[in-house]
Amino acid sequence: MPQYSPTTAPPSTEGQRLFDLQAQYIADLNPLPNLAHAAVVRSPYAHARIHRIDPSAALALPGVITVLTGREVQEWSRPFAVAAERPGRYYSCAIDKVRYVGEPVAVVVATDRYVAEDARDTIEVEYEPLPAVVEVEAAMQSSAPILHEELETNIAIDRQLTYGDVAAVFGAADIVFSQRYVFPRYQSFPLETYGIIASWNPSASQVSFWANFHGPYSMLAVLAGALRVPLSKLRVVTPPDVGGSFGNKIALYPYMALMALASRKAGRPVKWTEDRLESLSASSTGTDRVTQIEVAARNDGQLLGLKMRLMDNVGAYIRAPEPGCLFRPIGNFMNAYKIEHLEVNALAVMTNVCPSGPNRGYACQQHYFPIERAIDELALKLGKDPATVRLQNLIQPQDIPYRTVTGGLYDSGDYPRATQRALELSNYWQLHQSTGAAGPSDAAVWRGVGMAVAIDPSGSNMGYIDVSKKATQRRPNLVRVGSAQTTRIYLDATGGVTVELETAAHGQGQETTAAFIVAQALGIAPADVTVIAGMDTGSRPWSVSSGSYSSRFGAVGASSIVAATRRLQENLLQAASYFLDSDVSRLRIQAGRIVSLDNAQLGLSLKDVAARLHWSTGTLPPHLETATQVEGTFVASELDYPNEHDQVNSSAVYAFTADVAVIEIDKETLDIRVTDYITVHDAGNILHPQIARGQFVGGLLHGLAGALYEELRYSETGDFLTGTLMDYLCPTVSEMPDHIVTDHIVLPTPQALTGAKGVGESTAQTAPIAIANAVADAVRHLGLEITELPLTPDKLWQQLEARLEGDLL
Amino acid sequence: MQPQRRTIVTTAVNGTPVEALVDVRTTLADFLREEAGCTSVHLGCEHGVCGACTVLIDGLPVRSCLRLAAQATGHEITTLEGVMQTECGKTIGRAFVEQFAMQCGFCTAGFVLSLYHLLEGASEPITDRDIHETLGGHICRCTGYVSIVEAAKRLRDQRTCRGNS
């Protein structure tokens, strides 16, 4: 066997399974006999009253088993819980009204999917269409159609947060300006759609699900509440292979409720696989937001304070984990800048579109876009370079650990260094001499260069969500705080090591990384570590914060693997000490052996220790009886509950990203192309270089998509306009930048046992902004303003036309 | 006369004869997954854009979601299950696994089928542009494509597959 070198990262375990033809995605599974298939009847209207549902034609079709409608859903379940002052009553299926195109109205269960879909088309639903509202500012007007009449408003949350002395710094500022920015509605679009197998079996002790759900498992508490069962009565199995999520599949749980009820009515297990139109119109999407931002600064470029009015369009129902988009980044509200005065008006507004939810870069995309665009505008107003203004305002290394005015704890980092590195690698200063109007007049393109920086939070503190309530309305007896993860490791009688993952991965290479971590610690080959993938809440330890979301594997999930591995190491040393009758402090684990520092001849292989621990249980002292089975739990430290000033350390760790984008705009077609993209990260220790790079580049793709191509669009009356991939444009390899550079500075976080910070969302947060800033740089001399995404040739053209007309007048 | 509802499909999937009575409207993708056991065929969009369900029919890449099973009669179909029986396929697999040219893996089989067709079939030296055009017919949401392009270039340069020789 070749010598294992721990500096060589192992190839992809997950990929090998795919090429061994052993992948198991949800659609491939038939875990129960007698599976029936479901199709969902959906609303064609954005807003309508349901007068009658007649399923008789469907029930008459051969193969149709049953039809579930809102009547049973209302009788058998409760509305989903959500942290909002004025939530609508949100069930898994419309009861008496539909509130967005695609909302479930009924479920047909049949012996096969083709028949279920035939039957779906025969169900008669009598609707009374109502006026709809789709824009967030329109929905806030008193004259707007009201989605949930009992609330008498569409505003689910309206929180006023104030930090520092905002009035004073705005009064003392040399320059104050305001701007309105719009961040679009789009989704990461996992290529595998939602899939669920639900079994409501009255003879079984649990309601069972197989689903491509990946946490946070707090959503299972919401699901259990809706189904009116204790959490222990739910069992959720996530298969080893999940075809992407990016946060999108967190919002699977309402469909899990719906399919559980469909199974209850059908009296047999039900399988449902969503199609792409359903996914685009009625699964989940990133939240679209209008921000009104006001900036106070000094003439030398020093930022003094911000006022932000955040208006989130959460869709027809505010659905947990929303309002996360308003509050997830609370600790890092000021990004990487040393600003101590901030006023935020946070609004969650319901409109007649699909409910929103987490999506790669959750909340940070939306939050940083107006800040980072406004900093470019400030620089322009002051005649300074945007990079200079950023460098001037960044938190300095000597300020770290830094407590933000909103409660965040930035424990490690060197933001100026990472930023300088990005500027160097992109040749920013020289490039910026020849962009926009400074480019050659005979060139076919205008060039632009732009940058963005971002604090990248990972490992969400569950506590942040309670900022949605005023301090006086929080429940002192239920203090939601923290982020924890548990991992179990077993040593078998032949020396084999098995790691059980409890994080429900969906493409992040966690099996590869887990094996690598354990193998490095024990000095064995990663191939000798068995990793149990997927997740099963019926047999593995988990908590409400478990799962793969908020970029938490590197800092939290992997730290629990380290914690378990350390226990196993300690047990191995104790066992060897007992077997060799040697002082434990003189023993070490090296290359799969426990060796003595004093006697080179003295030692035991992992296999020997394992065999003795298993075969000699009758003779072991009590402290070694369970030595082969360990459990490691990692609980992120420094996480707190929001205080009376609405301050909270909202994430376990904070990484940093500094990006530069170089773009070209064709002068004739206004086609925008990103030619170069440079992204520099401080993600702490890198657990697996290729996997980390894959996350950065994948994040760039998602950011690029939102900057230039993808938008889920509705007509004014709420008709859904982007139901196919001909309308919803996903970038292919041809749209990717020609030159992509990823680089790191490595400043490990003391908050995680791995020293790692998040990598999963990083560039998804910065890319839309860096690209927007680069486009603004390219077209500024034409008088165009870049205040909303995605930036398309037709949008630039419309602005240019309006401008030309204005000039002619 | 009643319209015919069922039909017998007689085809070869990865070199093995398959005969099955199916609904006339059964898509080729569903047929391959349900009747022929080829679960590597993944459905991403079911309207011919994303490329995840790509298979070879008589050696040419086709979106199996846009074909009916009935149209397969008399033709030979190759899926990832068949490609992995070949030396070229095994080389592709190694390159993808080592380059991390996949993350969630849902789109991967489609990319591999189109790439296999390029690597096995090219009569001229394969250019970077050929690679981009081949991969450009597929959507991947995880990798940002960079690692897939790297794997493809490595495979082109290794010349293990028949084409480009």
Coordinates of N, CA and C in Angstrom, one line a residue, chain A residues 9-16 18-21 23 25 27-30 112-115 118 186-193 241-244 246 274-277 280 360 506-509 512 688 690-691 693-695 697-699 701-702 705 710 723-726 728-734 736 740, chain B residues 5-6 23 25-31 33-34 38-52 80-82 84-85 89-90 92-109 111-112 131-147 149-150:
Chain A
A9 N -4.8 15.8 -0.5 CA -6.2 15.7 -0.2 C -6.8 14.6 -1.0
P10 N -7.7 13.8 -0.5 CA -8.2 12.6 -1.2 C -9.2 13.1 -2.3
P11 N -9.4 12.2 -3.3 CA -10.4 12.5 -4.4 C -11.8 12.3 -3.8
S12 N -12.8 12.6 -4.6 CA -14.2 12.7 -4.2 C -14.8 11.3 -4.0
T13 N -15.1 11.0 -2.7 CA -15.9 9.8 -2.4 C -17.3 9.8 -3.0
E14 N -17.9 11.0 -3.0 CA -19.3 11.1 -3.5 C -19.2 10.9 -5.0
G15 N -18.2 11.4 -5.7 CA -18.1 11.3 -7.1 C -17.8 9.8 -7.5
Q16 N -17.0 9.2 -6.7 CA -16.7 7.7 -7.0 C -18.0 6.9 -6.9
L18 N -20.9 7.9 -7.6 CA -21.6 8.1 -8.9 C -21.1 7.3 -10.0
F19 N -19.8 7.3 -10.2 CA -19.2 6.5 -11.3 C -19.2 5.0 -11.1
D20 N -19.4 4.6 -9.8 CA -19.6 3.2 -9.5 C -21.1 2.8 -9.7
L21 N -21.9 3.8 -10.1 CA -23.3 3.6 -10.4 C -24.1 3.2 -9.2
A23 N -25.1 5.7 -6.9 CA -25.7 6.9 -6.3 C -27.2 6.6 -6.0
Y25 N -30.4 8.9 -5.2 CA -31.1 10.1 -5.0 C -32.6 9.8 -4.6
A27 N -35.4 10.2 -6.0 CA -36.3 9.7 -7.1 C -36.0 8.2 -7.3
D28 N -34.8 7.8 -6.9 CA -34.3 6.4 -7.2 C -34.9 5.4 -6.1
L29 N -35.4 6.0 -5.0 CA -35.8 5.1 -3.9 C -37.2 4.7 -3.9
N30 N -37.4 3.4 -3.6 CA -38.7 2.8 -3.4 C -38.6 2.0 -2.0
D112 N -49.9 5.4 -10.4 CA -48.7 5.9 -11.1 C -48.7 7.3 -11.4
R113 N -47.6 7.9 -11.6 CA -47.5 9.3 -11.7 C -48.2 9.9 -13.0
Y114 N -48.2 9.1 -14.1 CA -48.9 9.5 -15.3 C -50.4 9.7 -15.0
V115 N -50.9 8.7 -14.3 CA -52.4 8.7 -14.0 C -52.7 9.8 -13.1
D118 N -52.8 12.9 -15.1 CA -54.1 12.9 -15.9 C -55.2 13.4 -15.0
Y186 N -34.6 35.6 -7.2 CA -34.1 34.5 -8.0 C -33.7 33.4 -7.0
Q187 N -33.5 32.2 -7.6 CA -33.2 31.0 -6.8 C -32.0 30.3 -7.3
S188 N -31.3 29.6 -6.4 CA -30.1 28.8 -6.9 C -30.5 27.6 -7.7
F189 N -31.8 27.2 -7.7 CA -32.2 26.3 -8.6 C -31.4 25.0 -8.6
P190 N -31.6 24.2 -7.5 CA -30.9 22.9 -7.5 C -31.4 22.1 -8.7
L191 N -30.5 21.4 -9.3 CA -31.0 20.6 -10.6 C -31.9 19.5 -10.2
E192 N -31.8 18.9 -9.0 CA -32.7 18.0 -8.6 C -33.9 18.7 -7.9
T193 N -35.1 18.5 -8.3 CA -36.2 19.1 -7.6 C -36.6 18.5 -6.3
D241 N -27.4 10.9 -1.5 CA -27.2 11.8 -2.6 C -28.4 12.7 -2.7
V242 N -28.1 14.0 -2.6 CA -29.1 15.0 -2.8 C -28.6 16.0 -3.9
G243 N -29.4 16.2 -4.9 CA -29.0 16.9 -6.1 C -29.0 18.4 -5.9
G244 N -28.2 18.9 -4.9 CA -28.1 20.3 -4.7 C -29.3 20.9 -3.9
F246 N -28.7 24.5 -1.9 CA -28.3 25.9 -1.8 C -29.2 26.6 -0.8
E274 N -41.4 16.6 -7.6 CA -41.8 17.9 -8.1 C -41.2 18.1 -9.6
D275 N -41.9 18.8 -10.4 CA -41.4 19.1 -11.7 C -40.8 20.5 -11.8
R276 N -40.2 20.8 -12.9 CA -39.4 22.1 -12.9 C -40.3 23.3 -12.8
L277 N -41.5 23.3 -13.5 CA -42.4 24.4 -13.4 C -42.9 24.6 -12.0
L280 N -40.0 26.2 -10.1 CA -39.7 27.6 -10.3 C -40.9 28.5 -9.7
R360 N -28.6 30.5 -1.2 CA -27.1 30.8 -1.1 C -26.8 32.3 -0.9
H506 N -25.6 17.9 0.7 CA -26.2 17.9 -0.6 C -25.2 18.5 -1.6
G507 N -24.1 17.8 -1.7 CA -23.1 18.2 -2.7 C -21.9 18.9 -2.2
Q508 N -21.7 19.0 -0.9 CA -20.6 19.8 -0.4 C -19.3 18.9 -0.1
G509 N -19.4 17.6 -0.5 CA -18.2 16.8 -0.3 C -17.9 16.5 1.1
T512 N -16.1 13.1 1.9 CA -14.7 13.2 1.5 C -13.9 13.9 2.7
H688 N -10.3 21.1 2.7 CA -10.0 20.3 1.5 C -9.9 21.4 0.4
Q690 N -9.6 21.4 -2.9 CA -10.4 21.4 -4.1 C -11.9 21.6 -3.8
I691 N -12.3 21.1 -2.7 CA -13.7 21.3 -2.3 C -14.0 22.8 -2.0
R693 N -12.3 25.4 -3.2 CA -12.3 26.1 -4.5 C -13.7 25.9 -5.2
G694 N -14.1 24.7 -5.2 CA -15.4 24.4 -5.9 C -16.5 25.2 -5.3
Q695 N -16.5 25.4 -4.0 CA -17.5 26.3 -3.4 C -17.4 27.7 -3.8
V697 N -16.0 28.9 -6.6 CA -16.4 29.1 -8.0 C -17.9 28.9 -8.2
G698 N -18.4 27.9 -7.5 CA -19.9 27.7 -7.5 C -20.6 28.9 -7.0
G699 N -20.1 29.5 -5.9 CA -20.8 30.7 -5.4 C -20.7 31.9 -6.4
L701 N -20.8 31.5 -9.6 CA -21.8 31.2 -10.7 C -23.2 31.7 -10.2
H702 N -23.5 31.4 -8.9 CA -24.8 31.9 -8.4 C -24.8 33.4 -8.4
A705 N -25.3 34.7 -11.9 CA -26.6 34.4 -12.4 C -27.5 35.6 -11.9
E710 N -30.6 35.7 -14.1 CA -31.8 35.0 -13.6 C -32.7 35.9 -12.8
G723 N -41.6 30.3 -16.1 CA -41.8 28.9 -15.7 C -40.9 27.9 -16.4
T724 N -40.1 28.3 -17.4 CA -39.3 27.3 -18.1 C -37.9 27.9 -18.2
L725 N -37.0 27.0 -18.6 CA -35.6 27.5 -18.7 C -35.3 28.3 -20.0
M726 N -36.4 28.5 -20.8 CA -36.2 29.4 -21.9 C -36.5 30.8 -21.4
Y728 N -36.2 31.5 -17.8 CA -35.3 31.7 -16.7 C -33.9 31.2 -17.1
L729 N -33.0 32.2 -17.3 CA -31.8 31.9 -18.0 C -30.7 31.5 -17.0
C730 N -30.3 30.2 -17.0 CA -29.2 29.8 -16.2 C -27.9 29.9 -17.0
P731 N -26.9 30.5 -16.4 CA -25.6 30.6 -17.1 C -25.0 29.2 -17.4
T732 N -24.5 29.0 -18.5 CA -23.7 27.8 -18.9 C -22.2 28.1 -18.8
V733 N -21.4 27.2 -19.2 CA -20.0 27.4 -19.2 C -19.6 28.6 -20.1
S734 N -20.4 28.9 -21.1 CA -20.1 30.0 -22.0 C -20.2 31.4 -21.3
M736 N -19.5 32.0 -18.1 CA -18.5 32.1 -17.0 C -17.4 33.1 -17.4
I740 N -10.6 33.3 -14.0 CA -11.1 33.2 -12.6 C -9.9 33.0 -11.7
Chain B
R5 N -53.1 2.3 -26.8 CA -52.6 2.8 -25.5 C -51.3 2.3 -25.1
R6 N -51.0 1.1 -25.6 CA -49.8 0.4 -25.2 C -49.0 -0.1 -26.4
D23 N -46.9 2.2 -21.9 CA -47.8 3.2 -22.4 C -47.1 3.9 -23.6
R25 N -47.2 6.8 -24.3 CA -46.7 8.1 -24.0 C -45.5 8.1 -23.0
T26 N -45.1 6.9 -22.6 CA -44.0 6.9 -21.7 C -42.7 7.5 -22.3
T27 N -42.1 8.4 -21.6 CA -40.9 9.0 -22.2 C -39.7 8.0 -22.1
L28 N -38.8 8.3 -23.0 CA -37.6 7.4 -23.0 C -36.9 7.5 -21.6
A29 N -36.9 8.7 -21.0 CA -36.2 8.8 -19.7 C -36.9 8.0 -18.7
D30 N -38.2 8.0 -18.6 CA -38.9 7.2 -17.6 C -38.7 5.7 -17.9
F31 N -38.7 5.4 -19.2 CA -38.5 4.0 -19.6 C -37.1 3.5 -19.1
R33 N -35.3 4.7 -16.7 CA -35.2 4.6 -15.3 C -36.0 3.5 -14.7
E34 N -37.2 3.3 -15.2 CA -38.2 2.4 -14.6 C -38.1 1.0 -15.1
C38 N -31.8 2.1 -15.4 CA -30.7 3.0 -15.6 C -31.0 4.3 -14.8
T39 N -30.8 4.2 -13.4 CA -31.1 5.4 -12.6 C -30.1 6.5 -12.7
S40 N -29.0 6.3 -13.6 CA -28.1 7.4 -13.8 C -28.8 8.5 -14.6
V41 N -29.9 8.1 -15.3 CA -30.6 9.1 -16.1 C -31.4 10.0 -15.2
H42 N -31.0 11.3 -15.1 CA -31.6 12.2 -14.2 C -32.5 13.2 -14.9
L43 N -33.6 13.5 -14.3 CA -34.5 14.5 -14.9 C -34.4 15.8 -14.1
G44 N -33.9 16.8 -14.8 CA -33.7 18.1 -14.2 C -34.7 19.1 -14.6
C45 N -35.2 19.1 -15.9 CA -36.1 20.1 -16.3 C -37.3 19.5 -17.1
E46 N -37.1 18.3 -17.6 CA -38.2 17.7 -18.4 C -38.7 18.5 -19.6
H47 N -37.9 19.5 -20.0 CA -38.2 20.2 -21.3 C -37.0 20.4 -22.2
G48 N -36.0 19.6 -22.0 CA -34.9 19.6 -23.0 C -33.9 20.6 -22.9
V49 N -33.8 21.3 -21.8 CA -32.8 22.4 -21.7 C -31.6 22.0 -20.8
C50 N -31.8 21.4 -19.7 CA -30.7 21.3 -18.7 C -29.7 20.3 -19.1
G51 N -30.1 19.2 -19.8 CA -29.1 18.3 -20.3 C -28.8 17.1 -19.4
A52 N -29.4 17.1 -18.2 CA -29.1 16.0 -17.2 C -29.5 14.7 -17.7
L80 N -24.9 6.2 -18.8 CA -23.7 6.2 -18.0 C -23.4 4.7 -17.6
E81 N -24.4 3.9 -17.4 CA -24.2 2.5 -17.0 C -23.4 1.8 -18.1
G82 N -23.6 2.2 -19.4 CA -22.9 1.6 -20.5 C -21.5 2.2 -20.7
M84 N -19.6 3.3 -18.5 CA -18.7 2.9 -17.5 C -18.2 1.5 -17.7
Q85 N -18.7 0.8 -18.7 CA -18.1 -0.5 -19.1 C -16.9 -0.3 -20.0
G89 N -14.8 5.5 -20.7 CA -15.7 5.9 -19.6 C -15.0 5.8 -18.2
K90 N -14.2 4.8 -18.0 CA -13.4 4.7 -16.7 C -12.4 5.8 -16.6
I92 N -12.8 8.8 -17.9 CA -13.6 10.0 -17.6 C -13.9 10.0 -16.1
G93 N -14.4 8.9 -15.6 CA -14.7 8.8 -14.2 C -13.6 9.2 -13.3
R94 N -12.4 8.6 -13.6 CA -11.2 9.0 -12.8 C -10.9 10.4 -12.8
A95 N -10.9 11.0 -14.0 CA -10.6 12.4 -14.1 C -11.7 13.3 -13.4
F96 N -12.9 12.9 -13.5 CA -14.0 13.7 -12.8 C -13.8 13.6 -11.3
V97 N -13.5 12.4 -10.8 CA -13.4 12.2 -9.3 C -12.2 12.9 -8.8
E98 N -11.1 12.9 -9.5 CA -9.8 13.5 -9.1 C -9.9 15.0 -9.2
Q99 N -10.6 15.5 -10.2 CA -10.6 17.0 -10.4 C -11.8 17.6 -9.7
F100 N -12.6 16.8 -9.0 CA -13.8 17.3 -8.3 C -14.7 18.0 -9.4
A101 N -14.9 17.3 -10.5 CA -15.7 17.9 -11.6 C -17.2 17.6 -11.4
M102 N -17.5 17.4 -10.1 CA -18.9 17.3 -9.7 C -19.0 17.7 -8.3
Q103 N -20.2 18.1 -7.9 CA -20.5 18.3 -6.4 C -21.7 17.5 -6.0
C104 N -22.9 17.9 -6.4 CA -24.0 17.1 -6.0 C -24.2 15.9 -7.0
G105 N -23.6 16.0 -8.2 CA -23.6 14.9 -9.1 C -24.8 14.7 -9.9
F106 N -25.8 15.5 -9.8 CA -27.1 15.3 -10.4 C -27.0 15.5 -11.9
C107 N -26.2 16.5 -12.3 CA -26.0 16.8 -13.8 C -24.9 16.0 -14.4
T108 N -24.1 15.3 -13.6 CA -22.9 14.7 -14.1 C -23.0 13.7 -15.3
A109 N -24.0 12.8 -15.2 CA -24.1 11.8 -16.2 C -24.3 12.4 -17.6
F111 N -23.3 15.4 -18.6 CA -22.0 16.0 -19.1 C -21.1 14.9 -19.6
V112 N -21.1 13.7 -18.9 CA -20.2 12.7 -19.3 C -20.6 12.1 -20.6
I131 N -14.7 21.8 -26.7 CA -15.0 21.4 -25.3 C -16.1 22.4 -24.8
H132 N -15.9 23.6 -25.0 CA -16.9 24.6 -24.5 C -18.3 24.4 -25.1
E133 N -18.2 24.1 -26.4 CA -19.5 23.9 -27.1 C -20.2 22.6 -26.6
T134 N -19.4 21.6 -26.4 CA -20.0 20.3 -25.9 C -20.6 20.5 -24.5
L135 N -19.8 21.2 -23.6 CA -20.3 21.3 -22.2 C -21.3 22.4 -22.1
G136 N -21.4 23.3 -23.1 CA -22.3 24.4 -23.1 C -23.8 24.0 -23.2
G137 N -24.0 22.8 -23.6 CA -25.4 22.2 -23.7 C -25.9 21.7 -22.4
H138 N -25.1 21.9 -21.3 CA -25.5 21.3 -20.0 C -25.5 22.4 -18.9
I139 N -26.4 22.2 -18.0 CA -26.5 23.1 -16.9 C -26.0 22.4 -15.6
C140 N -25.0 23.0 -15.0 CA -24.5 22.6 -13.6 C -24.7 23.7 -12.7
R141 N -25.3 23.5 -11.5 CA -25.5 24.6 -10.6 C -24.5 24.6 -9.5
C142 N -23.7 23.6 -9.4 CA -22.7 23.6 -8.2 C -21.3 24.1 -8.5
T143 N -20.7 23.6 -9.6 CA -19.3 23.7 -9.8 C -18.8 25.0 -10.3
G144 N -19.7 25.7 -11.0 CA -19.3 26.9 -11.8 C -18.5 26.5 -13.0
Y145 N -18.5 25.2 -13.4 CA -18.0 24.6 -14.6 C -16.5 24.5 -14.7
V146 N -15.8 25.3 -13.9 CA -14.3 25.3 -14.1 C -13.7 23.9 -13.9
S147 N -14.1 23.2 -12.9 CA -13.4 21.9 -12.7 C -13.9 20.9 -13.8
V149 N -14.4 21.8 -17.0 CA -13.6 22.1 -18.2 C -12.2 21.6 -18.0
E150 N -11.6 21.7 -16.7 CA -10.3 21.1 -16.5 C -10.2 19.6 -16.7

